[in-house]
Amino acid sequence: MTSLPTNSPTKKLGLVIDLDICVGCHACAVNCKEWNTSGHSAPLTDQDPYGADPSGVWFNRIHSFEVENEKTGGRTVNFPKSCLHCEDAPCVTVCPTGASYKREEDGIVLVNADHCIGCKLCSWACPYGAREYDEDAGVMKKCTLCVDKIYNPNLPEESRVPACVSTCPVGARSFGDLGDPNSDVSKLVESRGGYDLMPEQECKPTNKYLPPRPKKQGSPENDTMALTPMADSSAGVISRWVDKFLSA
Amino acid sequence: MHPAKSVIFFTTASGGGYGLLLILLLGNVFNLLPTYIFFLLVCYGLAFILIAAGLLSSTFHLGHPERAWRALTQWRSSWLSREGVMAIVTFIPTGLYALYVIFFQDSFSALMELIGLVGAVCCVITVYCTAMIYASLKTIHAWSNRFVPYGYLLLSLTTGMVLITGMMMVWGYDTGIFGWLSPLLLLGSLYWKVSYWRFLDQTKSVSSPESATGLGEFGAVSLLEAPHTEANYLMQEMGFSIARKHSEKLRKIVLWAGFGAPFILLAFALFQAGVIGGIAAVLAVVLAGIGIFVERWLFFAEAKHTVAMYYGAKDA
Ligand code: SF4
Ligand code: SF4
Ligand code: SF4
């Protein structure tokens, strides 16, 4: 059914991505590919993988942006992006076949590969570029929120989180129910000012992004912190340690 | 947006076909057309061939054409599905009426005339559904605006009118009201296209790299590194962009081949019946066809998608 669920799901499973701590290592993208290439939408095919012009299906991709500001200087923000499991998902309503659907029980947006005709319209409708066309299979694929992992009774309880979440070495990705205001993820969003990407596109994404924290160094109010000269190298080791200790 | 030839051919051919069919139905219902069987046979035949060829080609770009029937199921929410349903529904009254006017000319049936009118309405709805597939995509500023649905209807009517005028000239009939409407519609289409381009050049999407990343409050956002070195599906499908100088050249081709030259030729043909007028009309049909094909190509090539901003585009 490509109409959205009539009762908007109360449970809204999704991710919270912390742009303050993501180091842009791409580990989540790699583990996503690893898990999903034998999961719900398997396989995630590649074209010309070892050739000059490789491309393939990835549900999660890590962009890096530069933010320039005359006053505070520039900063680099690593920016992972996968499906945001939108509440008003346009990818679902445009689908002519009913292959694209949003689950009533938890809000996860999935594609039924047996019904998809590969018309690609859903990829045009998604503002975020979260749909991935599989050239080999001729169907659309996308982040499944690791639906085959988070409910998997064969896995120990603590492993029942998306692959990208369990693999992140710095803990930049959290998973939980964003429909429950008392969940850990909802509290995290609340305390850190989590936000929606492109709210003006009116898709009501479930996934939230946490903004980078203000810089401690380099901003005018913290000028004293910027590069205070250390004792010059002719001083002894002890004096340099003392100097460093006192200026910290 | 990547201009897929099958989709461009589809909207050009089917658009023209539905326009021609609409004019034939109304023309027959209101007795404005010649009733010579062979003429009608060729005209209706051409309209149905254009429509069918367009619909067929639109299935070529599908990953699974054999499942295309599934696209008829989600008409409640999807314009693409509605278009599919309407395209099939339209064949029924229009086909019945075509058989009636061609083969049972001597018998008059009020019911059949009514069916003809229903068919005409179906043609309009089908073209509107096609237009709304594009106009409902908020992600693409060049498409989700009021110019698009009007434009599709107008161009469909204009190509249909040029076609019927050409046909009548070739047969040596007096083109009557159609001869006058063709150049007028061409002028109207030209005005519409110029207004659309002005809109496109002066406005941009509500979204920006700042809103796409949510980092606007920290400063101006630009892409430092893409997720990977080679182009992916998203960039090939939605990152297609056309150099400004090419698009200017192509816009001129659209204005002249699509509208300007056919206008002059058909205006000329109005006062010059006979072989020379006929040649002018055929030339007008050919040029308009080429011009509108380029117009559709540009409609895709000039359209920017919000996704491109995650891959370095400055706006959408
Ligand atoms: S992010 Fe895109 S693919 Fe995912 S639910 Fe939203 S619109 Fe659909
Ligand atoms: S590509 Fe598949 S899932 Fe996407 S809109 Fe078409 S049929 Fe639906
Ligand atoms: S939730 Fe699963 S499928 Fe989605 S990006 Fe993370 S690892 Fe990939």
Short mmCIF file of C-alpha atoms and ligand atoms in Angstrom, two decimals, chain A residues 95-97 99-100 111 116-122 131 140, ligand 2:
data_model
loop_
_atom_site.label_atom_id
_atom_site.label_comp_id
_atom_site.label_asym_id
_atom_site.label_seq_id
_atom_site.Cartn_x
_atom_site.Cartn_y
_atom_site.Cartn_z
CA CYS A 95 5.17 4.83 -5.75
CA PRO A 96 2.71 3.52 -8.38
CA THR A 97 3.01 -0.14 -7.42
CA ALA A 99 6.31 -1.60 -3.47
CA SER A 100 7.36 1.31 -1.31
CA VAL A 111 10.76 -1.49 -0.47
CA CYS A 116 9.05 -2.80 -7.52
CA ILE A 117 9.07 -2.08 -11.26
CA GLY A 118 12.18 0.07 -11.06
CA CYS A 119 10.53 3.27 -12.28
CA LYS A 120 12.85 5.33 -10.04
CA LEU A 121 10.16 7.86 -9.23
CA CYS A 122 10.71 7.42 -5.49
CA ARG A 131 17.12 5.71 -2.39
CA MET A 140 15.05 0.25 -5.83
S1 SF4 C 2 11.20 2.41 -8.21
FE1 SF4 C 2 10.01 0.78 -7.22
S2 SF4 C 2 9.72 1.51 -5.10
FE2 SF4 C 2 10.35 3.26 -6.34
S3 SF4 C 2 8.46 4.27 -6.99
FE3 SF4 C 2 9.02 2.84 -8.64
S4 SF4 C 2 7.96 0.93 -8.15
FE4 SF4 C 2 7.92 2.18 -6.29
#
